[in-house]
Amino acid sequence: MVTEKTIELSEEEKFAKLDEIIEKNQGQEGILINVLHQAQQIFGHVARKVQLHIAEGLDIPFSKVYAVVSFYSLFSTDVRGRYTIEVCTGTACYVKGAEDILEKLKTELEIDPGETTDDGLFTLETTRCIGACGMAPIIKIGDNTHGRLEEDQIPDLLSKYE
């Protein structure tokens, strides 16, 4: 999630922060995913120039960085919203109305899954299972989980994040 603090940084300041992270982790085995995760927190996504910077800083091939970014769905190469909304579409959530929740979110936000609102506040995603089936249907907004939702609760819920 992109925080208020990182949004306020200039691109130069973001790269300086990334350099600190790279320097702190340089030479350690298996550190790439951790560095990429922190880079995504700083920039909101892992664009090609950020991947190139990490590859150069950690002295590893760009192809290795790109392979990790493109393999793991937790990394995004596109600009993400301040809050990522994940709609669980696992079996329990589907049976309890996840499709209705997803449709309401699409209508309220005027975006489809994989897209970000024009104001940069929300990115909408679907996920197979959040692991809290007893609270179905479930969505996550940032680090917060909201369960036993009904579609008419969505507008009020979204307003808490604006």
Backbone as ProteinMPNN parsed JSONL, in Angstrom:
{"seq_chain_A": "MVTEKTIELSEEEKFAKLDEIIEKNQGQEGILINVLHQAQQIFGHVARKVQLHIAEGLDIPFSKVYAVVSFYSLFSTDVRGRYTIEVCTGTACYVKGAEDILEKLKTELEIDPGETTDDGLFTLETTRCIGACGMAPIIKIGDNTHGRLEEDQIPDLLSKYE", "coords_chain_A": {"N_chain_A": [[0.848, -1.177, 0.0], [0.537, 2.183, -0.807], [1.677, 4.781, 1.119], [0.644, 7.862, 2.763], [2.939, 9.211, 3.393], [4.902, 8.291, 1.536], [3.751, 9.099, -0.846], [4.082, 11.825, -0.823], [6.771, 12.201, -1.354], [9.34, 13.259, -3.623], [10.32, 12.035, -6.894], [13.071, 11.76, -6.975], [13.67, 11.651, -4.236], [12.381, 9.297, -3.616], [13.922, 7.429, -5.039], [16.311, 7.783, -3.655], [15.61, 6.782, -1.187], [15.134, 4.152, -1.93], [17.725, 3.464, -2.665], [18.962, 3.416, -0.158], [17.734, 1.169, 0.935], [18.608, -0.812, -0.833], [21.37, -0.689, -0.418], [21.5, -1.464, 2.267], [20.731, -4.106, 2.063], [22.421, -5.312, 0.272], [24.368, -7.95, -1.066], [23.24, -9.964, 0.443], [21.754, -13.19, 0.513], [18.919, -14.21, -1.378], [17.389, -11.842, -1.194], [15.989, -10.339, -2.984], [13.111, -10.363, -3.381], [12.212, -9.13, -1.044], [13.381, -6.568, -1.322], [12.098, -5.724, -3.661], [9.475, -5.684, -2.738], [9.6, -3.614, -0.836], [10.303, -1.542, -2.546], [7.981, -1.358, -4.048], [6.264, -0.438, -2.093], [7.275, 2.102, -1.737], [7.114, 3.349, -4.307], [4.621, 2.652, -5.22], [4.217, 0.949, -7.271], [6.118, -1.288, -9.393], [7.856, -0.135, -11.628], [9.509, -0.395, -14.865], [11.912, 1.174, -14.853], [12.475, 1.256, -12.15], [12.888, -1.422, -11.629], [15.201, -1.798, -13.184], [16.955, -0.148, -11.774], [17.102, -1.482, -9.325], [18.204, -3.928, -10.171], [20.721, -3.067, -11.054], [21.691, -1.961, -8.66], [21.752, -4.168, -6.899], [23.421, -5.722, -8.27], [22.631, -7.766, -10.061], [21.245, -9.661, -12.819], [18.967, -7.885, -14.962], [16.997, -9.452, -16.078], [16.474, -11.374, -14.137], [15.286, -9.865, -12.104], [13.041, -8.902, -13.472], [11.8, -11.354, -14.037], [10.977, -12.213, -11.487], [9.227, -10.126, -10.746], [7.278, -10.343, -12.741], [6.329, -12.9, -12.268], [5.188, -13.127, -9.656], [2.052, -12.292, -8.401], [1.685, -10.329, -6.521], [3.233, -8.197, -7.132], [3.143, -5.195, -9.002], [3.36, -3.653, -12.162], [2.091, -1.503, -13.01], [0.653, 1.698, -12.216], [-0.724, 1.92, -9.02], [-3.627, 2.256, -6.906], [-4.068, 4.228, -3.888], [-5.322, 2.627, -2.056], [-5.761, -0.821, -2.259], [-8.374, -2.789, -3.273], [-9.443, -5.923, -2.574], [-11.458, -8.407, -3.732], [-12.785, -11.269, -2.533], [-13.201, -14.207, -4.309], [-13.525, -16.818, -3.784], [-14.962, -20.094, -3.155], [-16.811, -20.086, -0.894], [-17.282, -17.327, -0.558], [-18.257, -16.718, -3.087], [-20.667, -18.178, -3.147], [-22.011, -16.815, -1.148], [-22.463, -14.325, -2.247], [-20.418, -12.789, -3.487], [-20.135, -11.963, -6.154], [-22.18, -10.064, -6.46], [-21.231, -8.102, -4.713], [-18.833, -7.446, -5.992], [-19.854, -6.427, -8.432], [-21.213, -4.164, -7.46], [-19.061, -2.68, -6.446], [-17.67, -2.228, -8.851], [-19.528, -0.605, -10.147], [-19.77, 1.605, -8.353], [-17.115, 2.562, -8.288], [-16.517, 2.835, -10.918], [-14.76, 1.268, -12.427], [-13.061, -1.69, -13.654], [-11.969, -4.95, -12.471], [-8.468, -4.96, -11.88], [-8.019, -2.407, -12.613], [-7.447, 1.11, -11.854], [-8.87, 3.782, -10.029], [-9.6, 7.054, -11.41], [-8.835, 9.109, -9.694], [-6.798, 7.968, -8.338], [-7.174, 6.691, -5.947], [-8.285, 4.104, -5.425], [-7.558, 0.702, -6.299], [-8.923, -1.992, -7.953], [-9.224, -5.435, -7.374], [-9.523, -9.007, -7.829], [-9.486, -11.964, -5.836], [-8.619, -15.369, -5.13], [-8.991, -16.654, -2.566], [-9.258, -15.446, 0.694], [-9.099, -16.604, 3.08], [-10.852, -16.503, 5.224], [-13.366, -17.774, 5.416], [-15.646, -18.106, 6.992], [-16.63, -15.594, 7.344], [-17.764, -14.801, 4.996], [-19.495, -12.924, 2.433], [-16.291, -11.544, 1.644], [-14.181, -8.663, 1.591], [-11.014, -7.063, 1.128], [-9.634, -4.025, 2.035], [-6.891, -2.322, 1.54], [-5.069, -3.03, 4.374], [-7.206, -3.82, 5.858], [-9.864, -6.022, 6.668], [-13.116, -6.787, 5.607], [-16.087, -8.286, 6.393], [-19.016, -10.427, 5.863], [-20.564, -8.871, 4.167], [-23.005, -6.823, 2.514], [-24.294, -5.706, -0.584], [-25.423, -3.13, -0.422], [-23.999, -1.894, 1.569], [-21.637, -1.047, 0.561], [-21.216, 1.689, -0.552], [-21.074, 3.314, 1.846], [-18.93, 2.089, 3.112], [-16.812, 2.567, 1.308], [-16.685, 5.335, 1.518], [-15.39, 5.762, 3.89], [-12.762, 5.613, 3.301], [-12.064, 7.715, 1.759]], "CA_chain_A": [[0.0, 0.0, 0.0], [1.255, 3.449, -0.845], [1.273, 5.579, 2.266], [0.658, 9.314, 2.582], [4.329, 9.643, 3.513], [5.632, 8.035, 0.304], [3.135, 9.872, -1.923], [4.601, 13.183, -0.756], [8.169, 12.245, -1.754], [9.642, 13.454, -5.042], [10.895, 10.824, -7.474], [14.475, 11.714, -6.532], [13.664, 11.196, -2.834], [11.996, 7.882, -3.615], [15.092, 6.644, -5.452], [17.285, 7.843, -2.56], [15.114, 5.836, -0.174], [15.383, 2.823, -2.481], [19.17, 3.23, -2.571], [19.245, 3.029, 1.236], [17.273, -0.221, 1.097], [19.521, -1.657, -1.612], [22.66, -0.722, 0.283], [21.317, -2.229, 3.509], [20.511, -5.526, 1.748], [23.38, -5.77, -0.725], [25.188, -9.114, -0.733], [22.491, -10.991, 1.175], [21.099, -14.195, -0.325], [17.461, -14.263, -1.428], [16.823, -10.587, -0.705], [15.329, -9.631, -4.077], [11.669, -10.175, -3.167], [12.062, -8.129, 0.009], [13.704, -5.255, -1.895], [11.01, -5.379, -4.579], [8.297, -5.347, -1.926], [9.82, -2.278, -0.271], [10.254, -0.607, -3.671], [6.571, -1.163, -4.393], [5.686, 0.411, -1.047], [7.751, 3.476, -1.955], [6.67, 3.907, -5.59], [3.24, 2.27, -5.505], [4.316, -0.098, -8.272], [7.525, -1.549, -9.721], [8.026, 0.182, -13.047], [10.742, -0.903, -15.481], [13.107, 1.904, -14.423], [12.742, 0.844, -10.769], [13.477, -2.763, -11.742], [16.574, -1.614, -13.67], [17.711, 0.436, -10.668], [17.321, -2.56, -8.358], [19.147, -4.873, -10.779], [22.05, -2.452, -11.012], [22.09, -1.804, -7.259], [22.04, -5.476, -6.286], [24.37, -6.376, -9.178], [22.027, -8.991, -10.596], [20.685, -9.381, -14.147], [17.612, -7.34, -15.033], [16.073, -10.548, -16.396], [16.098, -12.029, -12.883], [14.343, -8.962, -11.43], [11.801, -8.925, -14.246], [11.175, -12.674, -13.865], [10.302, -12.241, -10.181], [8.107, -9.175, -10.788], [6.215, -10.842, -13.617], [5.809, -14.174, -11.766], [4.373, -12.97, -8.449], [0.945, -11.361, -8.614], [1.698, -9.243, -5.546], [3.935, -7.059, -7.709], [2.458, -4.547, -10.107], [4.169, -2.74, -12.962], [1.209, -0.37, -13.304], [0.348, 2.562, -11.083], [-1.785, 1.374, -8.17], [-4.294, 3.221, -6.061], [-3.611, 4.274, -2.5], [-5.893, 1.438, -1.431], [-6.127, -1.924, -3.132], [-9.553, -3.522, -2.816], [-9.427, -7.307, -3.039], [-12.74, -9.075, -3.546], [-12.595, -12.719, -2.503], [-14.132, -14.929, -5.185], [-13.468, -18.236, -3.444], [-16.258, -20.782, -3.165], [-17.725, -19.604, 0.155], [-17.657, -15.935, -0.873], [-19.086, -16.74, -4.295], [-22.0, -18.654, -2.758], [-22.636, -15.809, -0.269], [-22.771, -13.079, -2.947], [-19.243, -12.007, -3.888], [-20.362, -11.351, -7.473], [-22.973, -8.841, -6.243], [-20.322, -7.126, -4.097], [-17.918, -7.01, -7.056], [-20.605, -5.573, -9.358], [-21.462, -2.882, -6.793], [-17.785, -1.957, -6.431], [-17.406, -1.787, -10.223], [-20.441, 0.508, -10.422], [-19.41, 2.751, -7.506], [-15.779, 3.075, -8.614], [-16.463, 2.981, -12.381], [-13.583, 0.556, -12.938], [-13.117, -3.15, -13.644], [-10.816, -5.529, -11.775], [-7.191, -4.693, -12.525], [-7.926, -0.985, -12.941], [-7.33, 2.067, -10.76], [-9.746, 4.941, -10.218], [-8.927, 8.234, -11.962], [-8.232, 9.913, -8.622], [-5.676, 7.222, -7.762], [-7.477, 6.257, -4.577], [-8.556, 2.67, -5.317], [-7.317, -0.29, -7.342], [-9.835, -3.113, -7.707], [-8.688, -6.75, -7.733], [-10.206, -10.18, -7.286], [-8.546, -12.958, -5.327], [-9.302, -16.669, -5.011], [-9.424, -16.928, -1.196], [-8.574, -14.659, 1.714], [-8.912, -17.524, 4.197], [-11.764, -16.206, 6.328], [-14.617, -18.191, 4.78], [-16.749, -17.955, 7.934], [-17.12, -14.212, 7.273], [-18.102, -14.551, 3.59], [-18.472, -12.528, 1.472], [-15.234, -10.732, 2.241], [-13.264, -7.857, 0.784], [-9.948, -6.393, 1.867], [-9.265, -2.7, 1.547], [-5.591, -2.151, 2.183], [-4.825, -4.089, 5.361], [-8.44, -4.075, 6.62], [-10.771, -7.037, 6.136], [-14.523, -6.501, 5.869], [-16.83, -9.503, 6.106], [-20.485, -10.489, 5.935], [-21.009, -7.653, 3.496], [-24.111, -6.782, 1.563], [-23.922, -4.698, -1.568], [-25.845, -1.776, -0.044], [-23.039, -1.352, 2.526], [-20.423, -0.649, -0.16], [-20.961, 3.141, -0.6], [-20.621, 3.801, 3.152], [-17.597, 1.535, 3.366], [-15.845, 3.304, 0.485], [-16.561, 6.723, 1.99], [-14.456, 5.782, 5.031], [-11.391, 5.629, 2.788], [-11.855, 8.883, 0.895]], "C_chain_A": [[0.893, 1.24, 0.0], [0.763, 4.296, 0.315], [1.3, 7.056, 1.917], [2.099, 9.809, 2.539], [5.09, 9.449, 2.203], [5.047, 8.802, -0.869], [3.749, 11.265, -1.983], [6.045, 13.301, -1.221], [8.299, 12.514, -3.249], [10.254, 12.153, -5.572], [12.356, 10.656, -7.039], [14.575, 11.197, -5.097], [13.284, 9.722, -2.747], [13.174, 7.002, -4.019], [16.176, 6.663, -4.371], [16.894, 6.859, -1.46], [15.363, 4.397, -0.636], [16.871, 2.482, -2.402], [19.575, 2.811, -1.157], [18.874, 1.566, 1.47], [18.207, -1.178, 0.371], [20.855, -1.797, -0.879], [22.589, -1.584, 1.541], [21.248, -3.738, 3.229], [21.52, -6.113, 0.773], [24.204, -6.95, -0.212], [24.471, -10.21, 0.017], [21.804, -11.924, 0.184], [19.579, -14.032, -0.25], [16.759, -12.989, -0.991], [15.979, -9.864, -1.754], [13.849, -9.371, -3.819], [11.418, -9.112, -2.096], [12.337, -6.718, -0.525], [12.59, -4.812, -2.847], [9.749, -4.969, -3.812], [8.43, -3.934, -1.352], [9.784, -1.211, -1.369], [8.804, -0.322, -4.049], [5.868, -0.303, -3.349], [6.076, 1.872, -1.262], [7.1, 4.097, -3.194], [5.199, 3.619, -5.902], [3.138, 1.192, -6.565], [5.803, -0.279, -8.586], [7.692, -1.379, -11.231], [9.377, -0.336, -13.547], [11.982, -0.164, -14.974], [13.46, 1.591, -12.963], [13.385, -0.544, -10.775], [14.933, -2.669, -12.2], [17.474, -1.075, -12.554], [18.058, -0.632, -9.627], [18.346, -3.558, -8.904], [20.569, -4.333, -10.707], [22.557, -2.367, -9.57], [22.462, -3.111, -6.586], [23.021, -6.289, -7.123], [23.864, -7.763, -9.609], [21.434, -8.664, -11.961], [19.255, -8.837, -14.065], [16.595, -8.456, -15.285], [15.605, -11.271, -15.137], [15.078, -11.17, -12.131], [12.997, -9.005, -12.145], [11.056, -10.252, -14.067], [10.407, -12.75, -12.55], [9.067, -11.33, -10.209], [6.946, -9.73, -11.612], [5.61, -12.16, -13.116], [4.835, -13.97, -10.598], [3.3, -11.902, -8.647], [0.932, -10.221, -7.604], [2.445, -8.019, -6.057], [3.161, -6.515, -8.9], [3.422, -3.625, -10.842], [3.358, -1.506, -13.36], [0.975, 0.438, -12.03], [-0.845, 1.995, -10.324], [-2.404, 2.492, -7.348], [-3.721, 3.204, -4.658], [-4.107, 3.044, -1.746], [-6.193, 0.395, -2.497], [-7.306, -2.644, -2.502], [-9.48, -4.911, -3.425], [-10.777, -7.936, -2.713], [-12.481, -10.567, -3.618], [-13.657, -13.383, -3.386], [-14.023, -16.437, -4.972], [-14.873, -18.808, -3.325], [-17.241, -20.221, -2.14], [-18.191, -18.181, -0.146], [-18.557, -15.88, -2.105], [-20.523, -17.13, -3.953], [-22.746, -17.593, -1.95], [-22.79, -14.439, -0.932], [-21.594, -12.218, -3.363], [-19.439, -11.321, -5.237], [-21.182, -10.072, -7.352], [-22.112, -7.735, -5.647], [-19.395, -6.563, -5.167], [-18.63, -6.08, -8.032], [-20.881, -4.198, -8.747], [-20.189, -2.042, -6.745], [-17.454, -1.417, -7.824], [-18.265, -0.572, -10.568], [-20.033, 1.761, -9.643], [-18.097, 3.394, -7.943], [-15.609, 3.363, -10.105], [-15.162, 2.412, -12.956], [-13.862, -0.94, -12.916], [-11.93, -3.681, -12.847], [-9.532, -5.328, -12.588], [-6.984, -3.225, -12.857], [-7.875, -0.145, -11.661], [-8.226, 3.262, -11.061], [-8.933, 6.138, -10.706], [-8.258, 9.087, -10.892], [-7.077, 9.201, -7.918], [-5.935, 6.702, -6.362], [-7.608, 4.741, -4.47], [-8.092, 1.89, -6.551], [-8.191, -1.484, -6.981], [-9.222, -4.407, -8.221], [-9.638, -7.835, -7.243], [-9.139, -11.152, -6.816], [-9.305, -14.244, -5.041], [-9.756, -16.976, -3.587], [-8.591, -16.108, -0.224], [-8.354, -15.512, 2.957], [-9.761, -17.212, 5.409], [-13.186, -16.541, 5.873], [-15.834, -18.04, 5.696], [-17.358, -16.559, 7.923], [-17.566, -13.848, 5.863], [-19.41, -13.775, 3.449], [-17.53, -11.485, 2.068], [-14.55, -9.882, 1.178], [-12.183, -7.336, 1.715], [-9.747, -5.04, 1.207], [-7.982, -2.337, 2.279], [-5.352, -3.316, 3.123], [-6.076, -4.462, 6.142], [-9.329, -5.081, 5.904], [-12.196, -6.702, 6.56], [-15.337, -7.713, 5.443], [-18.317, -9.366, 6.312], [-21.104, -9.232, 5.316], [-22.26, -7.879, 2.667], [-23.833, -5.602, 0.643], [-24.351, -3.282, -1.189], [-24.926, -1.132, 0.995], [-21.812, -0.747, 1.827], [-20.211, 0.872, -0.21], [-20.459, 3.71, 0.731], [-19.209, 3.322, 3.46], [-16.537, 2.307, 2.574], [-15.626, 4.721, 1.004], [-15.603, 6.836, 3.177], [-13.005, 5.89, 4.569], [-11.11, 6.854, 1.92], [-11.336, 10.074, 1.673]], "O_chain_A": [[1.881, 1.31, 0.731], [-0.441, 4.502, 0.471], [1.892, 7.462, 0.917], [2.443, 10.7, 1.763], [5.842, 10.333, 1.791], [5.776, 9.129, -1.806], [3.919, 11.825, -3.066], [6.51, 14.415, -1.463], [7.478, 12.059, -4.045], [10.654, 11.284, -4.799], [12.81, 9.544, -6.77], [15.458, 10.4, -4.78], [13.802, 8.988, -1.905], [13.403, 5.952, -3.418], [16.883, 5.671, -4.189], [17.748, 6.189, -0.878], [15.749, 3.537, 0.155], [17.234, 1.343, -2.106], [20.435, 1.947, -0.985], [19.609, 0.823, 2.12], [18.557, -2.233, 0.899], [21.391, -2.897, -0.745], [23.512, -2.342, 1.836], [21.657, -4.547, 4.061], [21.467, -7.308, 0.482], [24.674, -6.949, 0.926], [25.032, -11.288, 0.214], [21.329, -11.486, -0.863], [19.028, -13.751, 0.814], [15.646, -13.048, -0.469], [15.321, -8.874, -1.435], [13.383, -8.251, -4.024], [10.511, -8.291, -2.233], [11.603, -5.782, -0.209], [12.188, -3.648, -2.832], [9.054, -4.028, -4.193], [7.478, -3.154, -1.383], [9.292, -0.105, -1.146], [8.443, 0.82, -4.335], [4.974, 0.474, -3.684], [5.282, 2.774, -0.993], [6.6, 5.221, -3.146], [4.606, 4.276, -6.757], [2.08, 0.586, -6.737], [6.643, 0.481, -8.105], [7.671, -2.345, -11.994], [10.264, -0.669, -12.761], [13.0, -0.797, -14.692], [14.63, 1.658, -12.587], [14.317, -0.805, -10.015], [15.798, -3.37, -11.675], [18.619, -1.503, -12.414], [19.177, -0.671, -9.115], [19.248, -3.983, -8.182], [21.501, -5.051, -10.345], [23.719, -2.669, -9.298], [23.396, -3.151, -5.784], [23.407, -7.397, -6.748], [24.571, -8.767, -9.527], [21.147, -7.499, -12.237], [18.453, -9.258, -13.231], [15.476, -8.414, -14.774], [14.465, -11.732, -15.074], [14.111, -11.698, -11.581], [11.948, -9.127, -11.512], [9.83, -10.27, -13.959], [9.303, -13.294, -12.507], [7.993, -11.72, -9.751], [5.782, -9.605, -11.231], [4.491, -12.503, -13.499], [3.77, -14.586, -10.569], [3.594, -10.763, -9.011], [0.229, -9.233, -7.813], [2.318, -6.93, -5.497], [2.601, -7.267, -9.697], [4.204, -2.906, -10.221], [3.886, -0.579, -13.975], [1.086, -0.077, -10.918], [-1.857, 1.634, -10.925], [-1.789, 3.534, -7.123], [-2.985, 2.292, -4.282], [-3.4, 2.491, -0.905], [-6.808, 0.7, -3.518], [-7.249, -3.058, -1.344], [-9.458, -5.061, -4.647], [-11.182, -7.987, -1.553], [-12.015, -11.076, -4.637], [-14.854, -13.146, -3.225], [-14.374, -17.229, -5.845], [-15.857, -18.072, -3.39], [-18.383, -19.915, -2.483], [-19.373, -17.873, -0.002], [-19.503, -15.093, -2.158], [-21.474, -16.495, -4.408], [-23.967, -17.479, -2.051], [-23.2, -13.483, -0.273], [-21.763, -11.017, -3.572], [-18.955, -10.207, -5.437], [-20.917, -9.1, -8.059], [-22.24, -6.571, -6.024], [-19.192, -5.351, -5.244], [-18.074, -5.052, -8.421], [-20.793, -3.183, -9.437], [-20.23, -0.833, -6.975], [-17.009, -0.277, -7.96], [-17.793, 0.372, -11.202], [-19.96, 2.851, -10.211], [-17.976, 4.619, -7.968], [-14.67, 4.05, -10.507], [-14.551, 2.998, -13.849], [-14.784, -1.4, -12.243], [-10.986, -2.939, -12.576], [-9.513, -5.501, -13.807], [-5.914, -2.832, -13.324], [-8.203, -0.604, -10.566], [-8.327, 3.701, -12.207], [-7.733, 6.231, -10.449], [-7.233, 9.718, -11.15], [-6.454, 9.759, -7.014], [-4.999, 6.312, -5.664], [-7.095, 4.147, -3.522], [-8.215, 2.354, -7.685], [-8.196, -1.933, -5.834], [-8.758, -4.475, -9.359], [-10.455, -7.604, -6.351], [-8.023, -11.162, -7.335], [-10.499, -14.212, -4.743], [-10.844, -17.526, -3.42], [-7.364, -16.083, -0.312], [-7.516, -15.182, 3.797], [-9.42, -17.62, 6.519], [-14.086, -15.705, 5.936], [-16.949, -17.862, 5.205], [-18.463, -16.354, 8.425], [-17.73, -12.663, 5.571], [-20.326, -13.948, 4.252], [-17.93, -10.657, 2.886], [-14.363, -10.305, 0.037], [-12.393, -7.184, 2.918], [-9.698, -4.928, -0.018], [-7.988, -2.08, 3.483], [-5.426, -4.472, 2.707], [-6.018, -5.336, 7.008], [-9.523, -5.004, 4.691], [-12.453, -6.377, 7.719], [-15.293, -8.125, 4.283], [-18.819, -8.374, 6.841], [-22.026, -8.627, 5.862], [-22.526, -8.982, 2.188], [-23.21, -4.62, 1.047], [-23.7, -2.32, -1.598], [-25.061, 0.059, 1.275], [-21.042, -0.016, 2.448], [-19.099, 1.319, 0.071], [-19.519, 4.505, 0.745], [-18.394, 4.067, 4.005], [-15.488, 2.657, 3.114], [-14.514, 5.246, 0.939], [-15.063, 7.913, 3.432], [-12.121, 6.221, 5.36], [-10.003, 6.996, 1.402], [-11.108, 11.137, 1.094]]}, "name": "protein", "num_of_chains": 1, "seq": "MVTEKTIELSEEEKFAKLDEIIEKNQGQEGILINVLHQAQQIFGHVARKVQLHIAEGLDIPFSKVYAVVSFYSLFSTDVRGRYTIEVCTGTACYVKGAEDILEKLKTELEIDPGETTDDGLFTLETTRCIGACGMAPIIKIGDNTHGRLEEDQIPDLLSKYE"}
